[in-house]
């Protein structure tokens, strides 16, 4: 982890203080030492001048006299006095035997004194082994001519000790300064560090999306408090804006989600920016699993829809067309494509309407009209044909006229039958599954139905048998149920061979009325079974027509069942016979 700025700064700051204080101590100690040395030098100059003046007053020819004089002059002083001949020979010395001493002509202070009257040097003394200051001056006789060099040597031990003391005092003072400054700096840094850390942690939480957090500071500098205030205000505003946007987005989502129409927004790079639940269901994709790079071609796999998006993008003009989708059968979609221009770029809005049912209804309607026209056309053409023949003279041939009129009459009857069936079908449809019911007896219904079919049964030598179980009172629309039963029994008689048996079994059980009509006729091929309840559907067109069927009988039965919230089913084995079963509630719906 990286160290914080403050902790990076602190050591630098400490080093700067240390260097400053250190330099100050070094400079001060140097200045003090220089001052002490200068003072000592001037003191030694005075002393050596005094000594030189005194020595100049005496003749120094004899070494012993000189030695005595030097001893005398330096009595009771700590300083060492040396008298040196201009050639460098030591004439006398207060602390050593001059004869044992080497030639001093090359000593720095001696040479300097001979050249410039005074000479000074500081060095470790060869004689005493101590750090010493040497100050020399020329000794002149009465005439003023130089006769020797007088030199005073003083130990610098005390001076050095003094300047050592000064350095020590300065070092202690410096250390105090360093420690105090470091402490204060630490305090200042700590005071800055805490609020800055609070700000950083606050900013971290904002970055993680927690905009409800507020940065609280205690005893922080004004600038830092201002920054925290600005951050808090920013978080508040951001949270409000996000809240507003979220609400708007949720509302939009809810609207789009509730729509029956599919809505797809395609970006200009052809990726799907969004699609609603209805659109996802149409294409069988999951919205949650939708890839951000999903495209119409890649994900929805529909080239027609892709072409619509492309056209809108290219022209900018709205497009309306129908697109077919193949998923468990064909689905027809009406597509409206509109160009979209928003801040986030251009795109296309596709609104999809599932018109499969509408289209199917339209197809059914068209087929129905075609079928009706076809069904009506045959008898009408026949009637017109015979009427024409009659008008052209056949009217005057009684035998033919009678036959032609009979044919025209039977066709007119057929027409009327078809129209009647169509009317009852349309009446049934307009009931919308709510036929008015009344209490009646199952026996009465079956009696009535058998009565109306008995003639054709007798003609075909067919026996109608019947059976019943359960209570007999039911709540149904008597006329409609009779009609349904007549249609079923009529069919059973029509499609059965002579001499066979048709059975009507009724039962009332658990509030349900069941009517089963069973024949031993030629049955219905398996592939036709799903369609026989459609209008005008016949297994064998010619045969059905010849038997006087309109092709609407079973459609009417189905609608009667629906009008009672019931159903009609068929079981049939080709060559063995068929059983049609009608099931419906036997009690009034609202009585339950
Ligand atoms: P239709 O007026 O032709 O009888 P329906 O709607 O009553 O019209 O019947 C449709 C077709 O179903 C008939 O044409 C016939 O082919 C078949 N069908 C109906 N009932 C039976 C049955 N009991 N046995 C065999 N075929 C039947």
Coordinates of C-alpha atoms and ligand atoms in Angstrom, one line a residue:
X1 CA 0.0 0.0 0.0
X2 CA 1.3 3.5 -0.8
X3 CA 2.0 5.7 2.2
X4 CA -0.2 8.8 2.5
X5 CA 1.1 12.1 1.3
X6 CA 1.4 13.4 4.9
X7 CA 3.5 10.5 6.0
X8 CA 5.6 10.9 2.9
X9 CA 6.1 14.6 3.7
X10 CA 6.9 14.1 7.4
X11 CA 10.4 12.5 7.0
X12 CA 11.4 15.1 4.4
X13 CA 10.3 17.8 6.8
X14 CA 12.2 16.2 9.7
X15 CA 15.3 15.9 7.5
X16 CA 15.1 19.5 6.5
X17 CA 14.9 20.6 10.1
X18 CA 17.8 18.4 11.1
X19 CA 19.9 19.8 8.2
X20 CA 19.0 23.4 9.1
X21 CA 19.7 23.0 12.8
X22 CA 22.9 21.0 12.1
X23 CA 24.3 23.6 9.7
X24 CA 23.4 26.3 12.2
X25 CA 25.3 24.5 15.0
X26 CA 28.3 23.9 12.7
X27 CA 28.4 27.6 11.6
X28 CA 27.9 28.9 15.1
X29 CA 30.7 26.7 16.6
X30 CA 33.0 27.7 13.8
X31 CA 32.3 31.4 14.5
X32 CA 32.8 31.0 18.2
X33 CA 36.1 29.1 17.7
X34 CA 37.3 31.8 15.3
X35 CA 36.4 34.5 17.9
X36 CA 38.1 32.7 20.7
X37 CA 41.3 32.2 18.6
X38 CA 41.3 35.8 17.5
X39 CA 41.0 37.0 21.0
X40 CA 43.8 34.6 22.1
X41 CA 46.0 35.8 19.3
X42 CA 45.6 39.5 20.1
X43 CA 46.3 38.7 23.8
X44 CA 49.4 36.7 22.8
X45 CA 50.5 39.6 20.5
X46 CA 50.4 42.0 23.4
X47 CA 52.4 39.6 25.6
X48 CA 55.0 38.9 22.9
X49 CA 55.4 42.6 22.1
X50 CA 56.0 43.3 25.8
X51 CA 58.5 40.5 26.0
X52 CA 60.2 41.6 22.8
X53 CA 60.4 45.2 24.1
X54 CA 61.9 44.0 27.3
X55 CA 64.3 41.7 25.6
X56 CA 65.4 44.4 23.1
X57 CA 66.7 46.5 26.0
X58 CA 69.4 44.0 27.0
X59 CA 72.3 42.7 25.0
X60 CA 71.6 39.1 24.1
X61 CA 75.0 38.1 23.0
X62 CA 75.4 35.5 25.7
X63 CA 73.2 32.5 25.7
X64 CA 73.1 32.2 29.4
X65 CA 72.1 35.7 30.0
X66 CA 69.3 35.4 27.4
X67 CA 68.1 32.2 29.0
X68 CA 68.0 33.9 32.4
X69 CA 66.2 36.9 31.0
X70 CA 63.6 34.7 29.3
X71 CA 63.1 32.6 32.5
X72 CA 62.6 35.8 34.4
X73 CA 60.1 37.3 32.0
X74 CA 58.0 34.2 31.9
X75 CA 58.0 33.5 35.5
X76 CA 54.5 32.7 36.9
X77 CA 53.0 32.6 33.5
X78 CA 51.7 29.5 31.8
X79 CA 52.8 30.7 28.4
X80 CA 56.1 29.5 27.0
X81 CA 58.5 32.1 25.8
X82 CA 61.2 31.3 23.3
X83 CA 63.9 33.5 21.9
X84 CA 65.2 32.6 18.5
X85 CA 68.2 34.1 16.7
X86 CA 67.4 35.4 13.2
X87 CA 69.3 32.4 11.8
X88 CA 66.8 30.0 13.6
X89 CA 69.0 29.0 16.5
X90 CA 67.1 28.8 19.7
X91 CA 68.7 31.2 22.1
X92 CA 66.5 30.7 25.1
X93 CA 63.3 28.9 26.1
X94 CA 61.3 29.2 29.3
X95 CA 60.2 25.6 29.3
X96 CA 63.0 23.6 27.7
X97 CA 66.7 23.5 27.2
X98 CA 67.6 25.6 24.1
X99 CA 70.6 23.6 23.3
X100 CA 68.6 20.5 22.9
X101 CA 66.2 22.2 20.5
X102 CA 66.4 22.1 16.8
X103 CA 66.8 25.1 14.5
X104 CA 63.5 27.1 14.4
X105 CA 64.3 29.1 11.2
X106 CA 61.7 27.1 9.2
X107 CA 58.9 27.5 11.7
X108 CA 56.0 29.3 10.0
X109 CA 55.5 32.0 12.7
X110 CA 59.2 32.7 12.8
X111 CA 59.5 33.3 9.0
X112 CA 56.4 35.4 9.0
X113 CA 57.6 37.5 11.9
X114 CA 60.9 38.2 10.2
X115 CA 59.0 39.2 7.1
X116 CA 56.0 41.1 8.5
X117 CA 56.9 41.9 12.1
X118 CA 54.3 39.4 13.5
X119 CA 53.8 35.7 12.8
X120 CA 51.1 33.3 14.0
X121 CA 50.6 29.6 13.7
X122 CA 48.5 27.0 15.4
X123 CA 49.7 23.4 15.6
X124 CA 50.5 20.5 17.8
X125 CA 53.6 21.4 19.7
X126 CA 56.6 19.0 19.1
X127 CA 57.8 19.9 22.6
X128 CA 54.5 19.6 24.7
X129 CA 52.4 17.5 22.4
X130 CA 49.4 19.9 22.9
X131 CA 47.5 22.0 20.4
X132 CA 49.2 25.3 20.7
X133 CA 49.1 28.8 19.3
X134 CA 52.4 30.4 18.4
X135 CA 52.8 34.2 18.1
X136 CA 56.2 35.6 17.2
X137 CA 57.6 39.1 16.7
X138 CA 60.9 40.7 15.9
X139 CA 63.1 41.9 18.8
X140 CA 65.0 45.1 18.0
X141 CA 67.9 46.8 19.8
X142 CA 68.2 50.4 20.6
X143 CA 69.0 51.3 17.0
X144 CA 65.9 49.5 15.8
X145 CA 67.7 46.7 13.9
X146 CA 66.3 43.2 14.4
X147 CA 68.4 41.0 16.7
X148 CA 66.2 38.1 17.4
X149 CA 62.6 36.8 17.3
X150 CA 60.6 36.4 20.4
X151 CA 57.9 33.8 20.3
X152 CA 55.1 33.0 22.8
X153 CA 53.4 29.6 22.7
X154 CA 50.1 29.0 24.5
X155 CA 48.2 25.8 25.0
X156 CA 44.9 25.9 23.3
X157 CA 43.4 23.2 25.4
X158 CA 41.3 25.5 27.5
X159 CA 40.1 27.5 24.5
X160 CA 39.3 24.3 22.7
X161 CA 37.4 23.1 25.7
X162 CA 35.4 26.3 25.8
X163 CA 34.5 26.1 22.2
X164 CA 33.6 22.4 22.8
X165 CA 31.3 23.6 25.6
X166 CA 29.7 26.1 23.3
X167 CA 29.2 23.4 20.6
X168 CA 27.6 21.1 23.2
X169 CA 25.3 23.8 24.4
X170 CA 24.3 24.6 20.8
X171 CA 23.8 20.9 20.1
X172 CA 21.5 20.6 23.1
X173 CA 19.6 23.7 22.1
X174 CA 19.4 22.4 18.5
X175 CA 18.1 19.0 19.7
X176 CA 15.4 20.7 21.7
X177 CA 14.5 22.8 18.7
X178 CA 14.4 19.7 16.4
X179 CA 12.3 17.6 18.9
X180 CA 9.8 20.4 19.5
X181 CA 9.4 21.3 15.8
X182 CA 9.0 17.6 15.0
X183 CA 6.4 17.3 17.7
X184 CA 4.5 20.3 16.5
X185 CA 4.8 19.2 12.9
X186 CA 3.5 15.8 13.9
X187 CA 0.5 17.4 15.6
X188 CA -0.2 19.6 12.6
X189 CA 0.0 16.7 10.3
X190 CA -2.2 14.6 12.5
X191 CA -4.8 17.4 12.6
X192 CA -4.7 17.5 8.8
X193 CA -4.5 13.8 8.4
X194 CA -7.8 12.9 10.3
X195 CA -10.1 15.1 8.2
X196 CA -8.4 14.2 5.0
X197 CA -8.8 10.5 5.8
X198 CA -12.5 11.1 6.5
X199 CA -12.8 12.8 3.2
X200 CA -11.0 10.0 1.4
X201 CA -13.2 7.4 3.0
X202 CA -16.3 9.4 2.1
X203 CA -15.2 9.7 -1.5
X204 CA -14.6 5.9 -1.5
X205 CA -18.1 5.3 -0.3
X206 CA -19.5 7.6 -3.0
X207 CA -17.5 5.7 -5.6
X208 CA -19.1 2.5 -4.3
X209 CA -22.5 4.0 -4.8
X210 CA -23.4 4.8 -1.2
X211 CA -24.6 8.4 -1.8
X212 CA -26.5 8.6 1.5
X213 CA -23.2 8.9 3.4
X214 CA -22.2 12.4 4.7
X215 CA -18.7 13.3 5.6
X216 CA -18.6 14.7 9.2
X217 CA -15.5 16.6 10.4
X218 CA -14.5 17.8 13.9
X219 CA -12.0 20.6 14.4
X220 CA -10.7 20.7 10.9
X221 CA -9.1 23.6 9.0
X222 CA -11.6 25.8 7.1
X223 CA -10.4 24.8 3.6
X224 CA -10.8 21.1 4.4
X225 CA -14.3 21.7 5.9
X226 CA -15.2 23.5 2.7
X227 CA -14.0 20.5 0.6
X228 CA -16.1 18.1 2.7
X229 CA -19.1 20.5 2.4
X230 CA -18.8 20.6 -1.4
X231 CA -18.4 16.8 -1.5
X232 CA -21.5 16.3 0.7
X233 CA -23.5 18.7 -1.5
X234 CA -22.4 16.9 -4.6
X235 CA -23.4 13.5 -3.2
X236 CA -26.8 14.9 -2.2
X237 CA -27.4 16.3 -5.7
X238 CA -26.1 13.2 -7.4
X239 CA -28.4 10.9 -5.2
X240 CA -31.4 13.1 -6.1
X241 CA -30.6 13.0 -9.8
X242 CA -30.0 9.3 -9.8
X243 CA -33.3 8.8 -7.9
X244 CA -35.1 10.9 -10.4
X245 CA -33.5 9.0 -13.3
X246 CA -34.2 5.7 -11.7
X247 CA -37.9 6.5 -11.1
X248 CA -38.2 7.7 -14.8
X249 CA -36.5 4.5 -15.9
X250 CA -38.7 2.3 -13.8
X251 CA -41.8 4.0 -15.1
X252 CA -40.6 3.5 -18.6
X253 CA -39.7 -0.1 -17.9
X254 CA -43.2 -0.6 -16.4
X255 CA -44.9 0.9 -19.4
X256 CA -42.8 -1.1 -21.8
X257 CA -43.2 -4.2 -19.7
X258 CA -47.0 -3.8 -19.7
X259 CA -47.2 -3.3 -23.4
X260 CA -48.6 -6.2 -25.6
X261 CA -46.6 -4.8 -28.5
X262 CA -42.9 -5.8 -28.7
X263 CA -40.5 -2.8 -28.5
X264 CA -36.9 -3.1 -29.6
X265 CA -34.4 -0.2 -29.7
X266 CA -31.5 -0.8 -32.0
X267 CA -28.4 1.3 -31.8
X268 CA -26.6 2.6 -34.9
X269 CA -24.0 0.0 -34.6
X270 CA -26.8 -2.5 -35.0
X271 CA -26.7 -3.8 -31.4
X272 CA -29.9 -4.2 -29.4
X273 CA -29.9 -1.4 -26.9
X274 CA -33.1 -2.6 -25.2
X275 CA -36.1 -4.8 -25.8
X276 CA -39.2 -5.3 -23.7
X277 CA -40.7 -8.5 -22.2
X278 CA -43.2 -8.8 -25.1
X279 CA -40.5 -8.6 -27.7
X280 CA -38.3 -11.1 -25.8
X281 CA -41.3 -13.5 -25.6
X282 CA -42.0 -13.1 -29.4
X283 CA -38.4 -14.2 -30.2
X284 CA -38.0 -16.6 -27.3
X285 CA -35.0 -14.9 -25.8
X286 CA -34.3 -14.0 -22.2
X287 CA -33.8 -10.3 -21.4
X288 CA -31.5 -11.1 -18.5
X289 CA -29.2 -13.2 -20.7
X290 CA -29.1 -10.6 -23.5
X291 CA -25.5 -9.8 -24.4
X292 CA -24.6 -6.1 -24.8
X293 CA -23.3 -7.0 -28.2
X294 CA -26.5 -8.8 -29.2
X295 CA -27.8 -8.0 -32.7
X296 CA -31.0 -8.7 -34.6
X297 CA -29.2 -11.0 -36.9
X298 CA -27.1 -12.8 -34.3
X299 CA -29.5 -13.1 -31.5
X300 CA -33.1 -12.7 -32.8
X301 CA -32.0 -14.4 -36.1
X302 CA -34.4 -12.6 -38.3
X303 CA -33.2 -11.1 -41.6
X304 CA -36.5 -9.4 -42.4
X305 CA -36.4 -7.4 -39.2
X306 CA -32.8 -6.6 -39.7
X307 CA -33.6 -5.3 -43.2
X308 CA -36.3 -3.0 -41.6
X309 CA -33.8 -1.6 -39.2
X310 CA -31.3 -1.1 -41.9
X311 CA -33.8 0.7 -44.2
X312 CA -34.9 3.1 -41.4
X313 CA -31.2 3.8 -40.6
X314 CA -30.4 4.4 -44.3
X315 CA -33.4 6.6 -45.1
X316 CA -34.4 8.0 -41.8
X317 CA -38.0 7.6 -42.9
X318 CA -40.5 5.4 -41.0
X319 CA -41.1 1.9 -42.3
X320 CA -44.2 -0.2 -41.8
X321 CA -44.3 -3.8 -43.0
X322 CA -45.2 -7.3 -42.0
X323 CA -42.5 -9.8 -40.9
X324 CA -42.9 -13.5 -40.5
X325 CA -41.3 -15.3 -37.6
X326 CA -41.0 -19.1 -37.5
X327 CA -41.3 -20.4 -34.0
X328 CA -43.5 -23.5 -33.5
X329 CA -45.4 -22.3 -36.6
X330 CA -45.5 -19.0 -38.4
X331 CA -46.1 -15.8 -36.4
X332 CA -47.0 -12.7 -38.3
X333 CA -45.6 -9.5 -36.9
X334 CA -46.6 -6.0 -38.0
X335 CA -43.5 -3.9 -37.7
X336 CA -43.3 -0.1 -37.4
X337 CA -39.7 1.2 -37.6
X338 CA -38.9 4.8 -36.7
X339 CA -35.6 6.6 -36.6
X340 CA -34.5 7.7 -33.1
X341 CA -32.1 10.5 -32.4
X342 CA -31.0 10.9 -28.8
X343 CA -28.0 12.2 -26.8
X344 CA -26.6 8.7 -26.8
X345 CA -26.6 8.5 -30.6
X346 CA -28.9 7.5 -33.4
X347 CA -30.9 4.3 -33.6
X348 CA -34.1 2.7 -34.6
X349 CA -37.2 2.1 -32.6
X350 CA -39.1 -1.1 -33.7
X351 CA -42.6 -1.6 -32.5
X352 CA -43.9 -5.2 -33.2
X353 CA -47.5 -6.2 -33.2
X354 CA -48.4 -9.9 -33.2
X355 CA -51.1 -10.0 -35.9
X356 CA -51.1 -13.8 -36.2
X357 CA -54.5 -14.2 -34.7
X358 CA -55.9 -11.3 -36.7
X359 CA -54.4 -12.8 -39.8
X360 CA -55.8 -16.2 -39.0
X361 CA -59.2 -14.7 -38.4
X362 CA -58.9 -12.8 -41.6
X363 CA -58.0 -16.1 -43.4
X364 CA -60.9 -17.9 -41.7
X365 CA -63.3 -15.1 -42.7
X366 CA -62.0 -15.2 -46.3
X367 CA -62.3 -19.0 -46.5
X368 CA -65.7 -18.8 -45.0
X369 CA -67.0 -16.2 -47.5
X370 CA -65.5 -18.3 -50.3
X371 CA -67.1 -21.5 -48.9
X372 CA -70.5 -19.9 -48.3
X373 CA -70.4 -18.5 -51.9
X374 CA -69.4 -21.8 -53.2
X375 CA -72.1 -23.7 -51.2
X376 CA -74.8 -21.2 -52.3
X377 CA -73.7 -21.1 -55.8
X378 CA -74.4 -24.8 -56.6
X379 CA -78.2 -24.8 -55.7
X380 CA -78.6 -21.2 -57.2
X381 CA -77.0 -22.3 -60.5
X382 CA -79.2 -25.4 -60.6
X383 CA -82.4 -23.4 -59.8
X384 CA -81.5 -20.8 -62.4
X385 CA -80.7 -23.5 -65.0
X386 CA -84.0 -25.3 -64.6
X387 CA -86.1 -22.1 -64.4
X388 CA -84.4 -21.0 -67.7
X389 CA -85.2 -24.4 -69.3
X390 CA -88.8 -24.1 -68.2
X391 CA -89.0 -20.6 -69.6
X392 CA -87.6 -21.8 -72.9
X393 CA -90.5 -24.1 -73.4
X394 CA -90.1 -27.0 -71.0
X395 CA -93.1 -25.5 -69.0
X396 CA -95.3 -26.8 -71.7
X397 CA -94.1 -30.4 -71.4
X398 CA -95.9 -31.4 -68.2
X399 CA -93.8 -34.5 -67.5
X400 CA -90.4 -32.6 -67.7
X401 CA -91.9 -29.4 -66.1
X402 CA -92.9 -31.4 -63.0
X403 CA -89.5 -33.0 -62.7
X404 CA -87.7 -29.7 -63.2
X405 CA -89.8 -27.9 -60.7
X406 CA -89.2 -30.7 -58.2
X407 CA -85.4 -30.3 -58.7
X408 CA -85.6 -26.5 -58.4
X409 CA -87.7 -26.9 -55.3
X410 CA -85.3 -29.3 -53.6
X411 CA -82.4 -26.9 -54.4
X412 CA -84.4 -24.0 -53.0
X413 CA -84.9 -26.1 -49.9
X414 CA -81.2 -26.8 -49.7
X415 CA -80.5 -23.1 -50.0
X416 CA -83.0 -22.4 -47.3
X417 CA -81.3 -25.1 -45.1
X418 CA -77.9 -23.6 -45.6
X419 CA -79.1 -20.1 -44.9
X420 CA -80.9 -21.4 -41.8
X421 CA -77.8 -23.2 -40.5
X422 CA -75.7 -20.1 -41.2
X423 CA -78.2 -18.0 -39.3
X424 CA -78.2 -20.3 -36.3
X425 CA -74.4 -20.4 -36.3
X426 CA -74.2 -16.6 -36.3
X427 CA -76.9 -16.5 -33.6
X428 CA -74.8 -18.9 -31.5
X429 CA -71.6 -16.9 -32.0
X430 CA -73.4 -13.7 -30.9
X431 CA -74.3 -15.5 -27.6
X432 CA -70.7 -15.3 -26.6
X433 CA -70.8 -18.5 -24.5
X434 CA -73.8 -17.5 -22.5
X435 CA -76.9 -19.4 -23.6
X436 CA -80.0 -18.7 -21.5
X437 CA -80.8 -21.9 -19.6
X438 CA -84.1 -23.4 -18.2
X439 CA -84.9 -26.4 -16.1
X440 CA -86.0 -29.4 -18.2
X441 CA -85.8 -33.1 -18.4
X442 CA -83.2 -35.1 -20.3
X443 CA -85.9 -37.5 -21.4
X444 CA -87.9 -34.7 -23.0
X445 CA -84.8 -33.6 -25.0
X446 CA -84.0 -37.1 -26.2
X447 CA -87.7 -37.7 -27.0
X448 CA -87.9 -34.6 -29.2
X449 CA -84.7 -35.4 -31.0
X450 CA -85.6 -39.0 -31.7
X451 CA -89.0 -37.9 -32.9
X452 CA -87.5 -35.6 -35.5
X453 CA -85.1 -38.3 -36.8
X454 CA -87.4 -41.3 -36.6
X455 CA -88.6 -41.0 -40.2
X456 CA -85.2 -41.1 -41.8
X457 CA -84.2 -43.8 -39.4
X458 CA -87.2 -45.9 -40.5
X459 CA -86.4 -45.2 -44.1
X460 CA -82.9 -46.6 -43.5
X461 CA -84.2 -49.4 -41.3
X462 CA -82.1 -48.1 -38.5
X463 CA -82.9 -48.8 -34.9
X464 CA -82.4 -46.0 -32.4
X465 CA -81.7 -47.2 -28.9
X466 CA -81.4 -45.1 -25.8
X467 CA -80.2 -45.3 -22.2
X468 CA -79.9 -42.9 -19.2
X469 CA -78.3 -42.9 -15.8
X470 CA -78.4 -40.3 -13.0
X471 CA -81.0 -37.6 -12.3
X472 CA -83.1 -36.4 -15.2
X473 CA -83.6 -32.7 -14.4
X474 CA -81.0 -30.4 -16.0
X475 CA -80.5 -26.7 -16.5
X476 CA -79.6 -26.2 -20.1
X477 CA -80.9 -24.3 -23.2
X478 CA -83.4 -27.0 -24.2
X479 CA -83.8 -25.9 -27.9
X480 CA -80.1 -25.7 -28.5
X481 CA -79.3 -29.1 -26.9
X482 CA -82.2 -30.6 -28.9
X483 CA -80.7 -29.1 -32.0
X484 CA -77.2 -30.5 -31.2
X485 CA -78.6 -34.0 -30.5
X486 CA -80.7 -33.9 -33.8
X487 CA -77.6 -33.0 -35.8
X488 CA -75.6 -35.9 -34.2
X489 CA -78.3 -38.5 -34.6
X490 CA -79.0 -37.4 -38.1
X491 CA -75.3 -37.8 -39.0
X492 CA -75.2 -41.2 -37.3
X493 CA -78.2 -42.3 -39.4
X494 CA -76.8 -40.8 -42.6
X495 CA -73.4 -42.4 -42.3
X496 CA -74.6 -45.9 -41.1
X497 CA -75.4 -48.8 -43.3
X498 CA -79.0 -50.0 -43.5
X499 CA -80.2 -52.1 -40.6
X500 CA -77.6 -50.9 -38.1
X501 CA -78.1 -49.5 -34.6
X502 CA -77.6 -46.0 -33.4
X503 CA -77.4 -45.5 -29.6
X504 CA -78.1 -42.4 -27.5
X505 CA -76.6 -42.6 -24.0
X506 CA -77.3 -39.8 -21.6
X507 CA -76.0 -39.4 -18.0
X508 CA -76.1 -36.7 -15.3
X509 CA -73.2 -37.1 -12.9
X510 CA -71.4 -34.6 -10.7
X511 CA -73.4 -31.7 -12.1
X512 CA -72.5 -32.6 -15.7
X513 CA -74.7 -33.7 -18.5
X514 CA -73.1 -36.2 -21.0
X515 CA -74.8 -37.1 -24.2
X516 CA -73.1 -39.8 -26.3
X517 CA -74.3 -40.7 -29.8
X518 CA -72.8 -44.0 -31.0
X519 CA -73.1 -45.6 -34.5
X520 CA -71.7 -48.6 -36.2
X521 CA -71.2 -46.8 -39.5
X522 CA -68.2 -46.4 -41.7
X523 CA -66.4 -44.1 -39.3
X524 CA -64.1 -41.2 -40.0
X525 CA -60.5 -41.4 -41.2
X526 CA -58.0 -40.5 -38.5
X527 CA -56.5 -37.5 -40.4
X528 CA -60.0 -35.9 -40.8
X529 CA -60.9 -36.1 -37.1
X530 CA -59.3 -32.8 -36.1
X531 CA -61.2 -30.9 -38.8
X532 CA -64.7 -32.3 -38.9
X533 CA -66.0 -29.5 -36.6
X534 CA -64.9 -26.8 -39.0
X535 CA -67.6 -25.2 -41.2
X536 CA -68.3 -26.8 -44.5
X537 CA -65.7 -29.5 -43.8
X538 CA -66.8 -32.9 -45.1
X539 CA -64.9 -36.1 -45.4
X540 CA -66.5 -37.0 -48.6
X541 CA -68.0 -33.9 -50.4
X542 CA -70.1 -35.7 -52.9
X543 CA -71.5 -38.2 -50.5
X544 CA -72.4 -35.6 -47.9
X545 CA -74.1 -33.4 -50.4
X546 CA -76.0 -36.4 -51.9
X547 CA -77.2 -37.1 -48.3
X548 CA -78.5 -33.5 -48.1
X549 CA -75.8 -32.3 -45.6
X550 CA -74.9 -28.6 -45.4
X551 CA -71.5 -29.3 -43.9
X552 CA -72.5 -27.0 -41.0
X553 CA -74.1 -29.6 -38.7
X554 CA -71.1 -30.4 -36.5
X555 CA -70.0 -26.7 -36.4
X556 CA -73.4 -25.9 -34.9
X557 CA -73.0 -28.7 -32.4
X558 CA -69.6 -27.3 -31.4
X559 CA -70.9 -23.8 -30.9
X560 CA -73.9 -25.2 -28.9
X561 CA -71.3 -26.9 -26.6
X562 CA -69.3 -23.7 -26.3
X563 CA -72.5 -21.6 -25.6
X564 CA -73.0 -24.0 -22.5
X565 CA -69.3 -23.8 -21.5
X566 CA -69.1 -27.4 -22.6
X567 CA -67.3 -29.4 -25.3
X568 CA -67.9 -32.0 -28.0
X569 CA -65.5 -34.8 -28.8
X570 CA -65.3 -37.6 -31.2
X571 CA -63.9 -41.1 -31.2
X572 CA -64.0 -43.0 -34.5
X573 CA -62.5 -46.1 -36.0
X574 CA -62.8 -46.3 -39.8
X575 CA -65.2 -49.1 -40.8
X576 CA -66.3 -49.7 -37.2
X577 CA -68.3 -46.6 -36.3
X578 CA -68.1 -43.3 -34.4
X579 CA -69.0 -41.9 -31.0
X580 CA -69.7 -38.2 -30.6
X581 CA -69.8 -37.1 -26.9
X582 CA -71.3 -33.8 -25.8
X583 CA -70.4 -32.7 -22.2
X584 CA -71.8 -29.6 -20.5
X585 CA -72.6 -28.3 -17.0
X586 CA -76.1 -29.5 -16.1
X587 CA -76.7 -26.8 -13.5
X588 CA -77.1 -23.1 -13.8
X589 CA -73.6 -21.5 -13.8
X590 CA -74.5 -18.9 -11.2
X591 CA -76.4 -21.4 -9.0
X592 CA -73.1 -23.1 -8.1
Ligands
LIG1 P1 -72.8 -32.7 -43.1 O1 -74.0 -31.8 -43.3 O2 -72.0 -32.9 -44.3 O3 -73.2 -33.9 -42.3 P2 -71.5 -32.1 -40.6 O4 -70.8 -30.9 -40.1 O5 -72.6 -32.6 -39.8 O6 -71.9 -31.9 -42.1 O7 -70.4 -33.2 -40.7 C1 -69.2 -33.0 -41.3 C2 -68.6 -34.3 -41.9 O8 -68.2 -35.1 -40.8 C3 -69.5 -35.1 -42.7 O9 -69.6 -34.6 -44.0 C4 -69.0 -36.5 -42.6 O10 -68.0 -36.6 -43.6 C5 -68.4 -36.5 -41.2 N1 -69.3 -37.1 -40.2 C6 -70.1 -36.5 -39.4 N2 -70.8 -37.4 -38.6 C7 -70.3 -38.6 -38.9 C8 -70.6 -40.0 -38.5 N3 -71.5 -40.2 -37.5 N4 -70.0 -41.0 -39.2 C9 -69.2 -40.7 -40.2 N5 -68.9 -39.5 -40.6 C10 -69.4 -38.5 -40.0

